[in-house]
């Protein structure tokens, strides 16, 4: 009968021991379980697998670094979109310095709620949006200026005439026009002179500034009616004539 020896624990292969050690540290690594038999059958392959697994488990994931960098980039961009006003600043200066699309007008539209009704007055410490809001404001189509509505009276006629005169470069002031109108017609657009030499020649003076028809036609301003009784047409034609002969209706202080 054969002699029975003491049972001995089977000797672990060196790779299995390394695996066990690797798994007992503060942070266990997920390594492939490799038996001694497998190790013996594959030679050096298990060692390379272990090395690859260790490197993979201990490597710093690039996504963590990337997310941190992206966060910093977003924070930096957000800070760049806001500007704190300092003494001596103007919207024009800020828009130019920071290349705001649309200029100071877009910057003002984007910050009207904090700037207020007067874009020429900005207080130090105001936080202005330089980014998306300013670009959005610049992209909006410019609002068409409202068409002025003039009263149908002497004041309105003079003001409308002055607006037309300004477009055509015809000089003259409200006071100069008003003074001459009151002397010539007392403000009556249908006034007509039937007794002077012009009337005797068949071309009576008409309207607010008492213009004869030949003069009215010669100095008629485009955009006004071809009617010497029309108050606006009469004023602008008379002022055009006065500018050519006297330099301005303001220089007329008597019959002209």
PDB file of C-alpha atoms in Angstrom:
ATOM      1  CA  UNK A   1       0.000   0.000   0.000  1.00  0.00           C
ATOM      2  CA  UNK A   2       1.492   3.258  -0.990  1.00  0.00           C
ATOM      3  CA  UNK A   3       2.511   5.668   1.691  1.00  0.00           C
ATOM      4  CA  UNK A   4       0.191   8.614   2.072  1.00  0.00           C
ATOM      5  CA  UNK A   5       1.968  11.915   2.279  1.00  0.00           C
ATOM      6  CA  UNK A   6       0.653  15.194   3.741  1.00  0.00           C
ATOM      7  CA  UNK A   7      -1.575  17.150   1.498  1.00  0.00           C
ATOM      8  CA  UNK A   8       0.242  20.101  -0.022  1.00  0.00           C
ATOM      9  CA  UNK A   9      -1.363  23.229  -1.415  1.00  0.00           C
ATOM     10  CA  UNK A  10      -0.851  23.395  -5.126  1.00  0.00           C
ATOM     11  CA  UNK A  11       1.758  25.957  -6.074  1.00  0.00           C
ATOM     12  CA  UNK A  12       0.330  28.994  -7.836  1.00  0.00           C
ATOM     13  CA  UNK A  13       1.775  30.102 -11.056  1.00  0.00           C
ATOM     14  CA  UNK A  14       3.626  33.440 -10.851  1.00  0.00           C
ATOM     15  CA  UNK A  15       1.064  35.169 -13.060  1.00  0.00           C
ATOM     16  CA  UNK A  16      -1.816  34.111 -10.823  1.00  0.00           C
ATOM     17  CA  UNK A  17       0.065  35.489  -7.806  1.00  0.00           C
ATOM     18  CA  UNK A  18       0.551  38.821  -9.538  1.00  0.00           C
ATOM     19  CA  UNK A  19      -3.106  38.952 -10.316  1.00  0.00           C
ATOM     20  CA  UNK A  20      -3.962  38.360  -6.700  1.00  0.00           C
ATOM     21  CA  UNK A  21      -1.607  41.105  -5.557  1.00  0.00           C
ATOM     22  CA  UNK A  22      -3.030  43.511  -8.080  1.00  0.00           C
ATOM     23  CA  UNK A  23      -6.478  42.932  -6.694  1.00  0.00           C
ATOM     24  CA  UNK A  24      -5.611  43.578  -3.036  1.00  0.00           C
ATOM     25  CA  UNK A  25      -4.640  47.212  -3.251  1.00  0.00           C
ATOM     26  CA  UNK A  26      -6.701  50.238  -2.275  1.00  0.00           C
ATOM     27  CA  UNK A  27      -8.471  50.154  -5.654  1.00  0.00           C
ATOM     28  CA  UNK A  28      -9.070  46.773  -7.183  1.00  0.00           C
ATOM     29  CA  UNK A  29      -8.312  46.470 -10.852  1.00  0.00           C
ATOM     30  CA  UNK A  30     -10.599  44.516 -13.132  1.00  0.00           C
ATOM     31  CA  UNK A  31      -8.071  42.059 -14.571  1.00  0.00           C
ATOM     32  CA  UNK A  32      -8.794  38.891 -16.555  1.00  0.00           C
ATOM     33  CA  UNK A  33      -8.726  35.684 -14.536  1.00  0.00           C
ATOM     34  CA  UNK A  34      -5.938  33.553 -15.962  1.00  0.00           C
ATOM     35  CA  UNK A  35      -5.218  30.091 -14.672  1.00  0.00           C
ATOM     36  CA  UNK A  36      -1.854  28.468 -14.501  1.00  0.00           C
ATOM     37  CA  UNK A  37      -2.898  26.037 -17.168  1.00  0.00           C
ATOM     38  CA  UNK A  38      -3.852  28.836 -19.529  1.00  0.00           C
ATOM     39  CA  UNK A  39      -0.606  30.605 -18.825  1.00  0.00           C
ATOM     40  CA  UNK A  40       1.376  27.561 -19.577  1.00  0.00           C
ATOM     41  CA  UNK A  41      -0.454  27.005 -22.808  1.00  0.00           C
ATOM     42  CA  UNK A  42      -0.040  30.515 -24.151  1.00  0.00           C
ATOM     43  CA  UNK A  43       3.475  31.383 -23.144  1.00  0.00           C
ATOM     44  CA  UNK A  44       4.022  35.165 -22.836  1.00  0.00           C
ATOM     45  CA  UNK A  45       0.566  36.269 -24.058  1.00  0.00           C
ATOM     46  CA  UNK A  46      -1.042  36.586 -20.593  1.00  0.00           C
ATOM     47  CA  UNK A  47       1.663  38.957 -19.416  1.00  0.00           C
ATOM     48  CA  UNK A  48       0.905  41.346 -22.281  1.00  0.00           C
ATOM     49  CA  UNK A  49      -2.794  41.132 -21.537  1.00  0.00           C
ATOM     50  CA  UNK A  50      -2.182  42.006 -17.900  1.00  0.00           C
ATOM     51  CA  UNK A  51      -0.032  44.965 -18.838  1.00  0.00           C
ATOM     52  CA  UNK A  52      -2.671  46.277 -21.234  1.00  0.00           C
ATOM     53  CA  UNK A  53      -5.406  45.886 -18.629  1.00  0.00           C
ATOM     54  CA  UNK A  54      -3.373  47.704 -15.971  1.00  0.00           C
ATOM     55  CA  UNK A  55      -2.612  50.591 -18.329  1.00  0.00           C
ATOM     56  CA  UNK A  56      -6.250  50.853 -19.347  1.00  0.00           C
ATOM     57  CA  UNK A  57      -7.505  50.863 -15.753  1.00  0.00           C
ATOM     58  CA  UNK A  58      -4.978  53.422 -14.496  1.00  0.00           C
ATOM     59  CA  UNK A  59      -5.092  55.780 -17.494  1.00  0.00           C
ATOM     60  CA  UNK A  60      -6.633  59.269 -16.994  1.00  0.00           C
ATOM     61  CA  UNK A  61      -9.751  59.483 -19.096  1.00  0.00           C
ATOM     62  CA  UNK A  62      -9.414  62.308 -21.651  1.00  0.00           C
ATOM     63  CA  UNK A  63     -13.129  63.099 -21.415  1.00  0.00           C
ATOM     64  CA  UNK A  64     -12.618  64.463 -17.887  1.00  0.00           C
ATOM     65  CA  UNK A  65      -9.876  66.819 -19.044  1.00  0.00           C
ATOM     66  CA  UNK A  66     -11.904  67.836 -22.083  1.00  0.00           C
ATOM     67  CA  UNK A  67     -15.018  68.664 -20.087  1.00  0.00           C
ATOM     68  CA  UNK A  68     -12.998  70.836 -17.699  1.00  0.00           C
ATOM     69  CA  UNK A  69     -11.409  72.697 -20.610  1.00  0.00           C
ATOM     70  CA  UNK A  70     -14.798  73.195 -22.272  1.00  0.00           C
ATOM     71  CA  UNK A  71     -16.256  74.563 -19.038  1.00  0.00           C
ATOM     72  CA  UNK A  72     -13.409  77.055 -18.721  1.00  0.00           C
ATOM     73  CA  UNK A  73     -13.879  78.077 -22.357  1.00  0.00           C
ATOM     74  CA  UNK A  74     -17.620  78.643 -21.854  1.00  0.00           C
ATOM     75  CA  UNK A  75     -17.004  80.711 -18.722  1.00  0.00           C
ATOM     76  CA  UNK A  76     -14.401  82.805 -20.525  1.00  0.00           C
ATOM     77  CA  UNK A  77     -16.731  83.386 -23.477  1.00  0.00           C
ATOM     78  CA  UNK A  78     -19.590  84.367 -21.177  1.00  0.00           C
ATOM     79  CA  UNK A  79     -17.372  86.903 -19.407  1.00  0.00           C
ATOM     80  CA  UNK A  80     -16.299  88.376 -22.758  1.00  0.00           C
ATOM     81  CA  UNK A  81     -19.936  88.983 -23.722  1.00  0.00           C
ATOM     82  CA  UNK A  82     -20.481  91.351 -20.797  1.00  0.00           C
ATOM     83  CA  UNK A  83     -18.861  94.758 -20.351  1.00  0.00           C
ATOM     84  CA  UNK A  84     -18.854  96.968 -17.270  1.00  0.00           C
ATOM     85  CA  UNK A  85     -19.026 100.666 -18.129  1.00  0.00           C
ATOM     86  CA  UNK A  86     -16.243 102.900 -16.802  1.00  0.00           C
ATOM     87  CA  UNK A  87     -15.914 106.681 -16.651  1.00  0.00           C
ATOM     88  CA  UNK A  88     -15.476 108.309 -20.053  1.00  0.00           C
ATOM     89  CA  UNK A  89     -17.177 105.467 -21.950  1.00  0.00           C
ATOM     90  CA  UNK A  90     -19.716 106.037 -24.694  1.00  0.00           C
ATOM     91  CA  UNK A  91     -21.768 103.440 -26.541  1.00  0.00           C
ATOM     92  CA  UNK A  92     -19.935 104.355 -29.734  1.00  0.00           C
ATOM     93  CA  UNK A  93     -16.536 103.854 -28.102  1.00  0.00           C
ATOM     94  CA  UNK A  94     -17.535 100.516 -26.549  1.00  0.00           C
ATOM     95  CA  UNK A  95     -19.049  99.224 -29.790  1.00  0.00           C
ATOM     96  CA  UNK A  96     -15.925 100.180 -31.724  1.00  0.00           C
ATOM     97  CA  UNK A  97     -13.494  98.733 -29.170  1.00  0.00           C
ATOM     98  CA  UNK A  98     -15.317  95.408 -28.948  1.00  0.00           C
ATOM     99  CA  UNK A  99     -16.292  95.205 -32.636  1.00  0.00           C
ATOM    100  CA  UNK A 100     -20.004  94.994 -31.893  1.00  0.00           C
ATOM    101  CA  UNK A 101     -21.871  94.114 -35.064  1.00  0.00           C
ATOM    102  CA  UNK A 102     -24.290  96.913 -35.890  1.00  0.00           C
ATOM    103  CA  UNK A 103     -22.326  99.592 -34.016  1.00  0.00           C
ATOM    104  CA  UNK A 104     -23.585 101.641 -31.108  1.00  0.00           C
ATOM    105  CA  UNK A 105     -27.170 101.490 -32.379  1.00  0.00           C
ATOM    106  CA  UNK A 106     -27.255  97.688 -32.035  1.00  0.00           C
ATOM    107  CA  UNK A 107     -25.505  97.903 -28.673  1.00  0.00           C
ATOM    108  CA  UNK A 108     -28.104 100.390 -27.464  1.00  0.00           C
ATOM    109  CA  UNK A 109     -31.048  98.316 -28.698  1.00  0.00           C
ATOM    110  CA  UNK A 110     -29.631  95.275 -26.907  1.00  0.00           C
ATOM    111  CA  UNK A 111     -29.244  97.211 -23.653  1.00  0.00           C
ATOM    112  CA  UNK A 112     -32.066  99.751 -23.812  1.00  0.00           C
ATOM    113  CA  UNK A 113     -33.612  98.402 -20.596  1.00  0.00           C
ATOM    114  CA  UNK A 114     -30.487  99.208 -18.562  1.00  0.00           C
ATOM    115  CA  UNK A 115     -29.301 102.316 -20.437  1.00  0.00           C
ATOM    116  CA  UNK A 116     -32.645 104.089 -20.501  1.00  0.00           C
ATOM    117  CA  UNK A 117     -34.171 106.475 -23.023  1.00  0.00           C
ATOM    118  CA  UNK A 118     -31.017 108.529 -23.639  1.00  0.00           C
ATOM    119  CA  UNK A 119     -28.236 106.524 -25.364  1.00  0.00           C
ATOM    120  CA  UNK A 120     -25.750 109.353 -24.873  1.00  0.00           C
ATOM    121  CA  UNK A 121     -25.829 108.938 -21.082  1.00  0.00           C
ATOM    122  CA  UNK A 122     -24.387 105.745 -19.592  1.00  0.00           C
ATOM    123  CA  UNK A 123     -23.374 105.427 -15.963  1.00  0.00           C
ATOM    124  CA  UNK A 124     -20.154 103.739 -14.764  1.00  0.00           C
ATOM    125  CA  UNK A 125     -20.892 100.276 -13.414  1.00  0.00           C
ATOM    126  CA  UNK A 126     -23.635  99.420 -15.918  1.00  0.00           C
ATOM    127  CA  UNK A 127     -23.341  95.881 -17.263  1.00  0.00           C
ATOM    128  CA  UNK A 128     -23.775  95.844 -21.031  1.00  0.00           C
ATOM    129  CA  UNK A 129     -24.405  92.790 -23.176  1.00  0.00           C
ATOM    130  CA  UNK A 130     -21.903  92.732 -26.056  1.00  0.00           C
ATOM    131  CA  UNK A 131     -22.786  89.357 -27.542  1.00  0.00           C
ATOM    132  CA  UNK A 132     -25.796  87.505 -28.844  1.00  0.00           C
ATOM    133  CA  UNK A 133     -28.311  90.181 -27.923  1.00  0.00           C
ATOM    134  CA  UNK A 134     -26.358  92.858 -29.761  1.00  0.00           C
ATOM    135  CA  UNK A 135     -26.030  90.604 -32.809  1.00  0.00           C
ATOM    136  CA  UNK A 136     -29.748  89.865 -32.701  1.00  0.00           C
ATOM    137  CA  UNK A 137     -30.539  93.559 -32.512  1.00  0.00           C
ATOM    138  CA  UNK A 138     -28.268  94.253 -35.489  1.00  0.00           C
ATOM    139  CA  UNK A 139     -29.984  91.506 -37.486  1.00  0.00           C
ATOM    140  CA  UNK A 140     -33.419  93.045 -36.940  1.00  0.00           C
ATOM    141  CA  UNK A 141     -34.558  95.183 -39.880  1.00  0.00           C
ATOM    142  CA  UNK A 142     -34.345  98.858 -39.081  1.00  0.00           C
ATOM    143  CA  UNK A 143     -37.704 100.331 -38.257  1.00  0.00           C
ATOM    144  CA  UNK A 144     -38.952 102.777 -40.821  1.00  0.00           C
ATOM    145  CA  UNK A 145     -39.180 106.292 -39.441  1.00  0.00           C
ATOM    146  CA  UNK A 146     -42.739 107.311 -38.777  1.00  0.00           C
ATOM    147  CA  UNK A 147     -44.207 109.662 -41.337  1.00  0.00           C
ATOM    148  CA  UNK A 148     -44.703 113.054 -39.658  1.00  0.00           C
ATOM    149  CA  UNK A 149     -48.261 114.233 -39.358  1.00  0.00           C
ATOM    150  CA  UNK A 150     -48.672 117.993 -39.741  1.00  0.00           C
ATOM    151  CA  UNK A 151     -51.627 119.975 -38.563  1.00  0.00           C
ATOM    152  CA  UNK A 152     -53.835 121.503 -41.240  1.00  0.00           C
ATOM    153  CA  UNK A 153     -53.175 125.060 -40.104  1.00  0.00           C
ATOM    154  CA  UNK A 154     -50.535 127.741 -40.579  1.00  0.00           C
ATOM    155  CA  UNK A 155     -48.181 126.129 -38.060  1.00  0.00           C
ATOM    156  CA  UNK A 156     -48.446 122.745 -39.772  1.00  0.00           C
ATOM    157  CA  UNK A 157     -48.049 124.239 -43.267  1.00  0.00           C
ATOM    158  CA  UNK A 158     -44.877 126.078 -42.292  1.00  0.00           C
ATOM    159  CA  UNK A 159     -43.398 123.014 -40.591  1.00  0.00           C
ATOM    160  CA  UNK A 160     -44.164 120.766 -43.554  1.00  0.00           C
ATOM    161  CA  UNK A 161     -42.689 123.332 -45.933  1.00  0.00           C
ATOM    162  CA  UNK A 162     -39.506 123.532 -43.844  1.00  0.00           C
ATOM    163  CA  UNK A 163     -39.131 119.751 -44.028  1.00  0.00           C
ATOM    164  CA  UNK A 164     -39.417 119.818 -47.822  1.00  0.00           C
ATOM    165  CA  UNK A 165     -37.080 122.795 -48.049  1.00  0.00           C
ATOM    166  CA  UNK A 166     -34.473 120.949 -45.992  1.00  0.00           C
ATOM    167  CA  UNK A 167     -34.509 118.053 -48.472  1.00  0.00           C
ATOM    168  CA  UNK A 168     -33.899 120.467 -51.347  1.00  0.00           C
ATOM    169  CA  UNK A 169     -31.351 122.681 -49.605  1.00  0.00           C
ATOM    170  CA  UNK A 170     -33.597 125.734 -49.549  1.00  0.00           C
ATOM    171  CA  UNK A 171     -32.740 128.070 -46.651  1.00  0.00           C
ATOM    172  CA  UNK A 172     -35.322 129.645 -44.385  1.00  0.00           C
ATOM    173  CA  UNK A 173     -36.578 129.631 -40.802  1.00  0.00           C
ATOM    174  CA  UNK A 174     -39.965 129.277 -39.172  1.00  0.00           C
ATOM    175  CA  UNK A 175     -39.885 132.854 -37.942  1.00  0.00           C
ATOM    176  CA  UNK A 176     -38.834 134.247 -41.330  1.00  0.00           C
ATOM    177  CA  UNK A 177     -41.691 132.445 -43.098  1.00  0.00           C
ATOM    178  CA  UNK A 178     -44.283 133.280 -40.461  1.00  0.00           C
ATOM    179  CA  UNK A 179     -43.366 136.972 -40.455  1.00  0.00           C
ATOM    180  CA  UNK A 180     -43.741 137.293 -44.214  1.00  0.00           C
ATOM    181  CA  UNK A 181     -46.940 135.233 -44.360  1.00  0.00           C
ATOM    182  CA  UNK A 182     -48.619 137.480 -41.811  1.00  0.00           C
ATOM    183  CA  UNK A 183     -47.604 140.591 -43.732  1.00  0.00           C
ATOM    184  CA  UNK A 184     -48.634 139.272 -47.163  1.00  0.00           C
ATOM    185  CA  UNK A 185     -51.871 137.371 -46.442  1.00  0.00           C
ATOM    186  CA  UNK A 186     -52.546 137.344 -42.679  1.00  0.00           C
ATOM    187  CA  UNK A 187     -52.380 133.555 -42.908  1.00  0.00           C
ATOM    188  CA  UNK A 188     -55.175 133.121 -45.467  1.00  0.00           C
ATOM    189  CA  UNK A 189     -54.138 130.537 -48.111  1.00  0.00           C
ATOM    190  CA  UNK A 190     -56.892 131.752 -50.493  1.00  0.00           C
ATOM    191  CA  UNK A 191     -55.826 135.392 -50.389  1.00  0.00           C
ATOM    192  CA  UNK A 192     -55.599 137.142 -53.770  1.00  0.00           C
ATOM    193  CA  UNK A 193     -54.531 140.662 -54.770  1.00  0.00           C
ATOM    194  CA  UNK A 194     -56.843 142.051 -57.406  1.00  0.00           C
ATOM    195  CA  UNK A 195     -55.694 145.704 -57.418  1.00  0.00           C
ATOM    196  CA  UNK A 196     -51.880 145.971 -57.892  1.00  0.00           C
ATOM    197  CA  UNK A 197     -49.923 146.083 -61.130  1.00  0.00           C
ATOM    198  CA  UNK A 198     -49.711 142.301 -61.311  1.00  0.00           C
ATOM    199  CA  UNK A 199     -53.492 142.054 -61.146  1.00  0.00           C
ATOM    200  CA  UNK A 200     -53.754 144.714 -63.845  1.00  0.00           C
ATOM    201  CA  UNK A 201     -51.458 142.553 -65.985  1.00  0.00           C
ATOM    202  CA  UNK A 202     -53.695 139.520 -65.423  1.00  0.00           C
ATOM    203  CA  UNK A 203     -51.354 137.674 -63.095  1.00  0.00           C
ATOM    204  CA  UNK A 204     -52.555 138.516 -59.569  1.00  0.00           C
ATOM    205  CA  UNK A 205     -50.559 137.535 -56.523  1.00  0.00           C
ATOM    206  CA  UNK A 206     -52.028 134.501 -54.729  1.00  0.00           C
ATOM    207  CA  UNK A 207     -51.806 132.462 -51.578  1.00  0.00           C
ATOM    208  CA  UNK A 208     -50.003 132.734 -48.252  1.00  0.00           C
ATOM    209  CA  UNK A 209     -46.920 134.483 -49.632  1.00  0.00           C
ATOM    210  CA  UNK A 210     -48.655 136.206 -52.557  1.00  0.00           C
ATOM    211  CA  UNK A 211     -46.843 134.594 -55.477  1.00  0.00           C
ATOM    212  CA  UNK A 212     -47.807 135.285 -59.105  1.00  0.00           C
ATOM    213  CA  UNK A 213     -48.329 132.237 -61.334  1.00  0.00           C
ATOM    214  CA  UNK A 214     -45.183 132.667 -63.515  1.00  0.00           C
ATOM    215  CA  UNK A 215     -42.986 132.863 -60.405  1.00  0.00           C
ATOM    216  CA  UNK A 216     -44.784 129.928 -58.819  1.00  0.00           C
ATOM    217  CA  UNK A 217     -44.209 127.745 -61.893  1.00  0.00           C
ATOM    218  CA  UNK A 218     -40.561 128.803 -62.226  1.00  0.00           C
ATOM    219  CA  UNK A 219     -39.739 128.055 -58.587  1.00  0.00           C
ATOM    220  CA  UNK A 220     -42.150 125.224 -57.880  1.00  0.00           C
ATOM    221  CA  UNK A 221     -40.569 122.548 -55.683  1.00  0.00           C
ATOM    222  CA  UNK A 222     -41.017 118.912 -56.791  1.00  0.00           C
ATOM    223  CA  UNK A 223     -43.182 116.873 -54.461  1.00  0.00           C
ATOM    224  CA  UNK A 224     -45.684 119.676 -53.847  1.00  0.00           C
ATOM    225  CA  UNK A 225     -48.942 120.269 -55.759  1.00  0.00           C
ATOM    226  CA  UNK A 226     -48.938 122.418 -58.906  1.00  0.00           C
ATOM    227  CA  UNK A 227     -51.447 124.751 -57.293  1.00  0.00           C
ATOM    228  CA  UNK A 228     -50.418 128.187 -56.099  1.00  0.00           C
ATOM    229  CA  UNK A 229     -53.280 128.187 -53.608  1.00  0.00           C
ATOM    230  CA  UNK A 230     -51.953 125.040 -51.929  1.00  0.00           C
ATOM    231  CA  UNK A 231     -50.385 126.409 -48.707  1.00  0.00           C
ATOM    232  CA  UNK A 232     -47.338 124.120 -48.631  1.00  0.00           C
ATOM    233  CA  UNK A 233     -46.651 124.483 -52.349  1.00  0.00           C
ATOM    234  CA  UNK A 234     -47.037 128.260 -52.092  1.00  0.00           C
ATOM    235  CA  UNK A 235     -44.629 128.589 -49.156  1.00  0.00           C
ATOM    236  CA  UNK A 236     -41.910 126.351 -50.629  1.00  0.00           C
ATOM    237  CA  UNK A 237     -42.062 128.022 -54.064  1.00  0.00           C
ATOM    238  CA  UNK A 238     -41.918 131.503 -52.496  1.00  0.00           C
ATOM    239  CA  UNK A 239     -38.977 130.489 -50.266  1.00  0.00           C
ATOM    240  CA  UNK A 240     -37.195 129.001 -53.274  1.00  0.00           C
ATOM    241  CA  UNK A 241     -37.661 132.266 -55.161  1.00  0.00           C
ATOM    242  CA  UNK A 242     -36.564 134.350 -52.143  1.00  0.00           C
ATOM    243  CA  UNK A 243     -33.432 132.207 -51.742  1.00  0.00           C
ATOM    244  CA  UNK A 244     -32.488 132.788 -55.385  1.00  0.00           C
ATOM    245  CA  UNK A 245     -33.052 136.547 -55.214  1.00  0.00           C
ATOM    246  CA  UNK A 246     -32.364 137.536 -51.594  1.00  0.00           C
ATOM    247  CA  UNK A 247     -30.412 134.589 -50.175  1.00  0.00           C
ATOM    248  CA  UNK A 248     -33.260 133.496 -47.912  1.00  0.00           C
ATOM    249  CA  UNK A 249     -36.843 134.292 -47.018  1.00  0.00           C
ATOM    250  CA  UNK A 250     -35.359 135.446 -43.691  1.00  0.00           C
ATOM    251  CA  UNK A 251     -33.864 138.421 -45.528  1.00  0.00           C
ATOM    252  CA  UNK A 252     -37.260 139.583 -46.825  1.00  0.00           C
ATOM    253  CA  UNK A 253     -38.893 142.262 -44.697  1.00  0.00           C
ATOM    254  CA  UNK A 254     -41.207 143.942 -47.184  1.00  0.00           C
ATOM    255  CA  UNK A 255     -42.708 143.574 -50.666  1.00  0.00           C
ATOM    256  CA  UNK A 256     -40.564 141.283 -52.765  1.00  0.00           C
TER     257      UNK A 256
END
